[in-house]
Protein backbone atom coordinates (compact mmCIF):
# COMPACT_ATOMS: atom_id res chain seq x y z
CA UNK A 1 0.00 0.00 0.00
CA UNK A 2 1.43 3.41 -0.92
CA UNK A 3 2.09 6.03 1.74
CA UNK A 4 -0.78 8.16 0.42
CA UNK A 5 -3.21 5.24 0.43
CA UNK A 6 -2.22 4.40 4.01
CA UNK A 7 -2.63 8.02 5.08
CA UNK A 8 -6.06 8.23 3.40
CA UNK A 9 -7.12 5.02 5.16
CA UNK A 10 -5.85 6.26 8.54
CA UNK A 11 -7.72 9.54 8.13
CA UNK A 12 -10.90 7.73 7.17
CA UNK A 13 -10.67 5.45 10.19
CA UNK A 14 -9.00 7.54 12.91
CA UNK A 15 -9.02 11.27 12.08
CA UNK A 16 -10.87 13.49 14.61
CA UNK A 17 -11.79 16.64 12.68
CA UNK A 18 -8.89 19.14 12.81
CA UNK A 19 -7.85 17.80 16.23
CA UNK A 20 -6.17 14.68 14.79
CA UNK A 21 -5.05 14.31 11.19
CA UNK A 22 -2.52 12.05 9.44
CA UNK A 23 -0.18 13.01 6.64
CA UNK A 24 2.83 11.67 4.78
CA UNK A 25 6.04 13.30 6.01
CA UNK A 26 8.50 14.39 3.28
CA UNK A 27 10.46 11.21 4.11
CA UNK A 28 7.40 9.08 3.37
CA UNK A 29 6.96 8.16 7.05
CA UNK A 30 3.41 8.53 8.42
CA UNK A 31 2.92 11.51 10.72
CA UNK A 32 0.05 12.17 13.11
CA UNK A 33 -0.74 15.83 13.85
CA UNK A 34 -2.68 17.00 16.93
CA UNK A 35 -4.21 20.46 17.33
CA UNK A 36 -6.72 20.93 20.15
CA UNK A 37 -7.57 23.63 22.69
CA UNK A 38 -4.60 22.62 24.82
CA UNK A 39 -1.67 21.91 22.53
CA UNK A 40 -0.20 21.15 19.15
CA UNK A 41 1.74 17.91 18.81
CA UNK A 42 3.14 15.44 16.28
CA UNK A 43 4.05 11.76 16.36
CA UNK A 44 5.29 9.18 13.88
CA UNK A 45 4.10 5.58 13.55
CA UNK A 46 7.80 4.86 13.04
CA UNK A 47 9.07 4.10 16.52
CA UNK A 48 5.80 5.38 18.05
CA UNK A 49 7.87 8.53 18.21
CA UNK A 50 6.44 11.77 19.62
CA UNK A 51 8.41 14.55 17.94
CA UNK A 52 6.54 17.66 19.03
CA UNK A 53 4.51 18.84 22.01
CA UNK A 54 3.71 22.53 22.61
CA UNK A 55 0.96 23.74 24.96
CA UNK A 56 -0.97 26.66 23.42
CA UNK A 57 0.24 29.01 26.17
CA UNK A 58 3.91 28.30 25.45
CA UNK A 59 6.08 30.27 22.98
CA UNK A 60 8.54 27.37 22.87
CA UNK A 61 7.97 23.64 22.33
CA UNK A 62 8.47 21.37 25.33
CA UNK A 63 10.34 18.73 23.33
CA UNK A 64 13.58 19.27 21.39
CA UNK A 65 14.03 17.97 17.85
CA UNK A 66 17.40 17.96 16.09
CA UNK A 67 17.48 19.84 12.80
CA UNK A 68 19.76 17.06 11.55
CA UNK A 69 17.54 14.12 12.46
CA UNK A 70 17.15 11.26 10.02
CA UNK A 71 13.64 10.18 9.06
CA UNK A 72 14.25 6.66 7.80
CA UNK A 73 12.52 3.40 8.63
CA UNK A 74 15.79 1.77 9.69
CA UNK A 75 17.06 4.63 11.87
CA UNK A 76 15.92 6.33 15.09
CA UNK A 77 14.58 9.88 15.00
CA UNK A 78 16.82 12.29 16.98
CA UNK A 79 14.81 14.20 19.55
CA UNK A 80 11.26 14.06 20.90
CA UNK A 81 10.62 10.87 22.91
CA UNK A 82 12.49 7.80 21.56
CA UNK A 83 11.31 4.54 23.15
CA UNK A 84 14.28 2.46 24.30
CA UNK A 85 13.16 -1.18 24.56
CA UNK A 86 13.83 -4.11 25.28
CA UNK A 87 17.35 -3.00 26.21
CA UNK A 88 18.95 0.34 27.06
CA UNK A 89 22.14 1.58 25.34
CA UNK A 90 24.25 -1.32 23.97
CA UNK A 91 22.83 -4.88 23.84
CA UNK A 92 24.35 -6.91 26.69
CA UNK A 93 25.82 -9.59 24.40
CA UNK A 94 25.24 -8.72 20.73
CA UNK A 95 27.63 -5.94 19.60
CA UNK A 96 25.78 -5.65 16.27
CA UNK A 97 22.39 -5.05 17.89
CA UNK A 98 21.02 -1.49 17.56
CA UNK A 99 21.64 0.97 20.40
CA UNK A 100 18.61 1.32 22.70
CA UNK A 101 16.79 -1.70 21.31
CA UNK A 102 14.23 -2.28 18.56
CA UNK A 103 11.06 -0.37 19.52
CA UNK A 104 12.22 3.01 18.21
CA UNK A 105 13.24 1.68 14.79
CA UNK A 106 10.20 -0.38 13.89
CA UNK A 107 6.83 0.65 12.59
CA UNK A 108 3.91 0.61 15.03
CA UNK A 109 0.21 0.11 14.28
CA UNK A 110 -2.53 2.59 15.10
CA UNK A 111 -4.89 0.71 17.43
CA UNK A 112 -7.26 3.47 18.59
CA UNK A 113 -7.72 7.23 18.64
CA UNK A 114 -10.38 9.20 20.50
CA UNK A 115 -11.08 12.54 22.15
CA UNK A 116 -11.99 12.91 25.79
CA UNK A 117 -14.82 15.09 27.03
CA UNK A 118 -12.47 18.02 27.67
CA UNK A 119 -10.99 17.71 24.19
CA UNK A 120 -7.80 15.85 25.08
CA UNK A 121 -6.69 13.60 22.22
CA UNK A 122 -5.73 10.00 23.09
CA UNK A 123 -3.84 7.80 20.62
CA UNK A 124 -3.00 4.12 21.18
CA UNK A 125 -0.22 2.50 19.16
CA UNK A 126 0.80 -1.16 19.28
CA UNK A 127 3.55 -3.47 18.11
CA UNK A 128 5.06 -6.89 18.86
CA UNK A 129 8.69 -7.63 19.64
CA UNK A 130 9.26 -11.35 20.20
CA UNK A 131 7.18 -12.43 23.21
CA UNK A 132 6.56 -8.77 24.13
CA UNK A 133 3.24 -7.18 23.16
CA UNK A 134 3.59 -3.40 23.41
CA UNK A 135 0.79 -0.85 23.79
CA UNK A 136 1.75 2.84 23.86
CA UNK A 137 -0.82 5.41 24.94
CA UNK A 138 -0.21 9.13 24.24
CA UNK A 139 -2.61 11.60 25.89
CA UNK A 140 -2.29 15.10 24.43
CA UNK A 141 -3.80 17.83 26.65
CA UNK A 142 -2.17 20.74 28.50
CA UNK A 143 0.33 18.03 29.45
CA UNK A 144 1.66 15.03 27.54
CA UNK A 145 1.09 11.70 29.27
CA UNK A 146 3.02 8.87 27.60
CA UNK A 147 2.59 5.32 28.93
CA UNK A 148 4.14 2.12 27.58
CA UNK A 149 2.46 -1.14 28.61
CA UNK A 150 4.55 -4.27 28.06
CA UNK A 151 2.85 -7.68 28.19
CA UNK A 152 4.58 -11.08 28.21
CA UNK A 153 2.74 -13.18 25.63
CA UNK A 154 5.31 -15.99 25.86
CA UNK A 155 5.47 -19.11 28.03
CA UNK A 156 8.65 -18.16 29.91
CA UNK A 157 9.59 -15.37 32.30
CA UNK A 158 11.13 -12.43 30.42
CA UNK A 159 13.26 -9.48 31.52
CA UNK A 160 13.44 -6.10 29.79
CA UNK A 161 14.82 -2.58 30.14
CA UNK A 162 12.78 0.42 29.08
CA UNK A 163 13.39 4.18 28.81
CA UNK A 164 11.21 7.00 27.51
CA UNK A 165 14.26 8.94 26.33
CA UNK A 166 12.66 12.43 26.36
CA UNK A 167 14.60 15.35 24.80
CA UNK A 168 13.60 18.74 26.26
CA UNK A 169 13.92 22.13 24.56
CA UNK A 170 15.79 24.66 26.73
CA UNK A 171 16.94 28.25 26.22
CA UNK A 172 20.60 27.47 26.87
CA UNK A 173 22.42 25.07 29.14
CA UNK A 174 23.87 28.01 31.10
CA UNK A 175 20.38 29.02 32.26
CA UNK A 176 19.17 25.56 33.30
CA UNK A 177 19.32 23.39 36.43
CA UNK A 178 17.59 20.12 37.26
CA UNK A 179 16.15 19.29 40.68
CA UNK A 180 14.47 16.22 42.14
CA UNK A 181 17.43 13.84 42.24
CA UNK A 182 19.07 15.01 45.47
CA UNK A 183 18.23 11.74 47.27
CA UNK A 184 19.34 9.38 44.50
CA UNK A 185 22.74 7.77 43.94
CA UNK A 186 23.88 7.55 40.34
CA UNK A 187 26.17 5.79 37.91
CA UNK A 188 28.37 8.18 35.93
CA UNK A 189 28.35 6.48 32.52
CA UNK A 190 31.43 8.39 31.39
CA UNK A 191 33.54 7.35 34.38
CA UNK A 192 31.70 4.03 34.89
CA UNK A 193 31.60 4.92 38.57
CA UNK A 194 28.88 4.95 41.24
CA UNK A 195 28.27 8.15 43.21
CA UNK A 196 26.33 8.78 46.42
CA UNK A 197 23.44 11.26 46.32
CA UNK A 198 24.41 14.92 45.86
CA UNK A 199 22.39 17.79 47.43
CA UNK A 200 23.14 20.00 44.46
CA UNK A 201 20.96 20.53 41.36
CA UNK A 202 22.30 19.01 38.14
CA UNK A 203 23.80 21.67 35.88
CA UNK A 204 25.25 21.32 32.38
CA UNK A 205 28.80 22.57 32.08
CA UNK A 206 30.26 19.48 30.39
CA UNK A 207 29.03 16.14 28.98
CA UNK A 208 26.62 14.66 31.52
CA UNK A 209 25.54 11.03 31.21
CA UNK A 210 24.13 9.73 34.50
CA UNK A 211 21.84 6.86 35.46
CA UNK A 212 20.06 7.58 38.77
CA UNK A 213 18.75 4.35 40.31
CA UNK A 214 16.04 3.42 42.80
CA UNK A 215 14.25 6.74 42.47
CA UNK A 216 10.66 7.47 41.50
CA UNK A 217 11.04 11.21 42.10
CA UNK A 218 9.40 13.83 39.91
CA UNK A 219 12.06 15.83 38.06
CA UNK A 220 11.99 19.59 37.41
CA UNK A 221 13.94 21.37 34.68
CA UNK A 222 14.27 25.02 35.73
CA UNK A 223 14.87 27.31 32.74
CA UNK A 224 15.50 30.87 33.96
CA UNK A 225 15.68 32.40 30.47
CA UNK A 226 12.43 30.82 29.22
CA UNK A 227 10.98 31.58 32.68
CA UNK A 228 9.43 28.12 32.98
CA UNK A 229 9.77 24.86 34.86
CA UNK A 230 9.25 21.64 32.91
CA UNK A 231 8.20 18.74 35.09
CA UNK A 232 8.45 15.00 34.48
CA UNK A 233 6.16 12.99 36.77
CA UNK A 234 7.05 9.31 36.49
CA UNK A 235 4.77 6.24 36.70
CA UNK A 236 6.25 2.88 37.78
CA UNK A 237 9.78 4.04 36.97
CA UNK A 238 12.74 3.44 39.30
CA UNK A 239 15.53 4.86 37.12
CA UNK A 240 16.12 8.34 35.70
CA UNK A 241 18.76 9.19 33.09
CA UNK A 242 20.16 12.70 32.64
CA UNK A 243 22.13 13.38 29.45
CA UNK A 244 23.70 16.20 27.55
CA UNK A 245 26.27 15.25 24.88
CA UNK A 246 28.18 18.55 25.10
CA UNK A 247 30.84 19.46 22.51
CA UNK A 248 32.82 16.36 21.50
CA UNK A 249 29.97 13.84 21.48
CA UNK A 250 27.78 16.27 19.54
CA UNK A 251 30.44 16.41 16.83
CA UNK A 252 30.42 12.59 16.67
CA UNK A 253 26.69 12.34 16.09
CA UNK A 254 25.82 12.77 12.38
CA UNK A 255 22.13 13.33 13.15
CA UNK A 256 22.75 16.10 15.68
CA UNK A 257 24.02 19.65 15.08
CA UNK A 258 27.40 20.53 16.58
CA UNK A 259 25.89 23.37 18.63
CA UNK A 260 22.52 21.85 19.42
CA UNK A 261 23.70 20.65 22.84
CA UNK A 262 23.20 24.21 24.12
CA UNK A 263 19.46 23.95 23.55
CA UNK A 264 18.49 20.51 24.83
CA UNK A 265 18.79 18.09 27.70
CA UNK A 266 17.44 14.58 28.18
CA UNK A 267 15.51 13.52 31.26
CA UNK A 268 14.63 9.88 30.72
CA UNK A 269 11.97 7.90 32.56
CA UNK A 270 13.39 4.41 32.79
CA UNK A 271 13.67 0.99 34.37
CA UNK A 272 17.28 -0.05 33.68
CA UNK A 273 20.51 -1.23 35.33
CA UNK A 274 19.25 -3.16 38.36
CA UNK A 275 15.79 -1.67 37.98
CA UNK A 276 14.98 -3.81 34.91
CA UNK A 277 11.53 -5.47 34.86
CA UNK A 278 10.81 -9.22 35.05
CA UNK A 279 7.48 -10.50 33.74
CA UNK A 280 5.94 -13.93 34.29
CA UNK A 281 3.95 -15.34 31.35
CA UNK A 282 0.78 -13.29 30.91
CA UNK A 283 1.94 -10.50 33.22
CA UNK A 284 2.28 -6.88 32.15
CA UNK A 285 3.96 -3.67 33.36
CA UNK A 286 3.36 -0.03 32.45
CA UNK A 287 6.05 2.68 32.55
CA UNK A 288 4.83 6.23 32.11
CA UNK A 289 5.83 9.89 32.19
CA UNK A 290 3.70 13.00 32.37
CA UNK A 291 5.46 15.94 30.70
CA UNK A 292 4.09 19.32 31.83
CA UNK A 293 4.92 22.97 32.31
CA UNK A 294 4.47 23.65 36.02
O1 LIG B 1 20.58 8.17 27.50
C1 LIG B 1 21.92 8.54 27.38
C2 LIG B 1 22.56 7.70 26.28
O2 LIG B 1 22.65 6.34 26.65
C3 LIG B 1 23.90 8.32 25.95
O3 LIG B 1 24.96 7.48 26.37
C4 LIG B 1 23.85 8.52 24.44
O4 LIG B 1 24.37 7.39 23.78
C5 LIG B 1 22.37 8.71 24.23
O5 LIG B 1 21.77 7.75 25.08
C6 LIG B 1 21.90 8.63 22.80
O6 LIG B 1 21.98 7.33 22.33
P1 LIG B 1 21.62 7.10 20.77
O7 LIG B 1 21.74 5.63 20.53
O8 LIG B 1 20.20 7.61 20.56
O9 LIG B 1 22.62 7.92 19.99
mmCIF file of N, CA and C and ligand atoms in Angstrom, residues 78 88-89 99-100 104 165 167 189 209 241 243 249 253 268, ligand 1:
data_model
loop_
_atom_site.group_PDB
_atom_site.id
_atom_site.type_symbol
_atom_site.label_atom_id
_atom_site.label_comp_id
_atom_site.label_asym_id
_atom_site.label_seq_id
_atom_site.Cartn_x
_atom_site.Cartn_y
_atom_site.Cartn_z
ATOM 1 N N UNK A 78 16.003 11.627 15.930
ATOM 2 C CA UNK A 78 16.824 12.285 16.979
ATOM 3 C C UNK A 78 16.038 13.428 17.619
ATOM 4 N N UNK A 88 18.523 -1.050 27.023
ATOM 5 C CA UNK A 88 18.950 0.344 27.062
ATOM 6 C C UNK A 88 20.417 0.434 26.661
ATOM 7 N N UNK A 89 20.758 1.409 25.812
ATOM 8 C CA UNK A 89 22.139 1.578 25.342
ATOM 9 C C UNK A 89 22.561 0.313 24.557
ATOM 10 N N UNK A 99 21.641 0.255 19.113
ATOM 11 C CA UNK A 99 21.640 0.968 20.399
ATOM 12 C C UNK A 99 20.203 1.232 20.830
ATOM 13 N N UNK A 100 19.915 1.025 22.108
ATOM 14 C CA UNK A 100 18.613 1.318 22.705
ATOM 15 C C UNK A 100 17.479 0.444 22.195
ATOM 16 N N UNK A 104 12.182 1.674 18.840
ATOM 17 C CA UNK A 104 12.223 3.010 18.207
ATOM 18 C C UNK A 104 12.576 2.962 16.718
ATOM 19 N N UNK A 165 12.997 8.172 26.406
ATOM 20 C CA UNK A 165 14.256 8.943 26.330
ATOM 21 C C UNK A 165 13.966 10.406 25.922
ATOM 22 N N UNK A 167 13.717 14.199 25.070
ATOM 23 C CA UNK A 167 14.596 15.350 24.800
ATOM 24 C C UNK A 167 13.792 16.621 25.071
ATOM 25 N N UNK A 189 28.087 7.357 33.669
ATOM 26 C CA UNK A 189 28.353 6.475 32.524
ATOM 27 C C UNK A 189 29.707 6.777 31.882
ATOM 28 N N UNK A 209 26.210 12.267 31.613
ATOM 29 C CA UNK A 209 25.540 11.026 31.214
ATOM 30 C C UNK A 209 25.416 10.173 32.478
ATOM 31 N N UNK A 241 17.500 8.901 33.774
ATOM 32 C CA UNK A 241 18.758 9.193 33.090
ATOM 33 C C UNK A 241 18.792 10.677 32.732
ATOM 34 N N UNK A 243 21.086 13.391 30.487
ATOM 35 C CA UNK A 243 22.126 13.378 29.454
ATOM 36 C C UNK A 243 22.190 14.691 28.705
ATOM 37 N N UNK A 249 30.928 14.873 21.902
ATOM 38 C CA UNK A 249 29.970 13.835 21.479
ATOM 39 C C UNK A 249 29.019 14.391 20.419
ATOM 40 N N UNK A 253 28.029 12.832 16.456
ATOM 41 C CA UNK A 253 26.689 12.341 16.091
ATOM 42 C C UNK A 253 26.255 12.988 14.770
ATOM 43 N N UNK A 268 15.204 11.121 31.243
ATOM 44 C CA UNK A 268 14.634 9.879 30.722
ATOM 45 C C UNK A 268 13.992 9.055 31.836
HETATM 46 O O1 LIG B 1 20.577 8.172 27.502
HETATM 47 C C1 LIG B 1 21.915 8.543 27.378
HETATM 48 C C2 LIG B 1 22.563 7.698 26.278
HETATM 49 O O2 LIG B 1 22.653 6.345 26.652
HETATM 50 C C3 LIG B 1 23.903 8.321 25.952
HETATM 51 O O3 LIG B 1 24.965 7.483 26.374
HETATM 52 C C4 LIG B 1 23.853 8.518 24.440
HETATM 53 O O4 LIG B 1 24.369 7.391 23.783
HETATM 54 C C5 LIG B 1 22.366 8.712 24.226
HETATM 55 O O5 LIG B 1 21.767 7.754 25.076
HETATM 56 C C6 LIG B 1 21.897 8.634 22.795
HETATM 57 O O6 LIG B 1 21.980 7.331 22.326
HETATM 58 P P1 LIG B 1 21.620 7.098 20.766
HETATM 59 O O7 LIG B 1 21.737 5.626 20.528
HETATM 60 O O8 LIG B 1 20.202 7.613 20.558
HETATM 61 O O9 LIG B 1 22.616 7.920 19.989
#
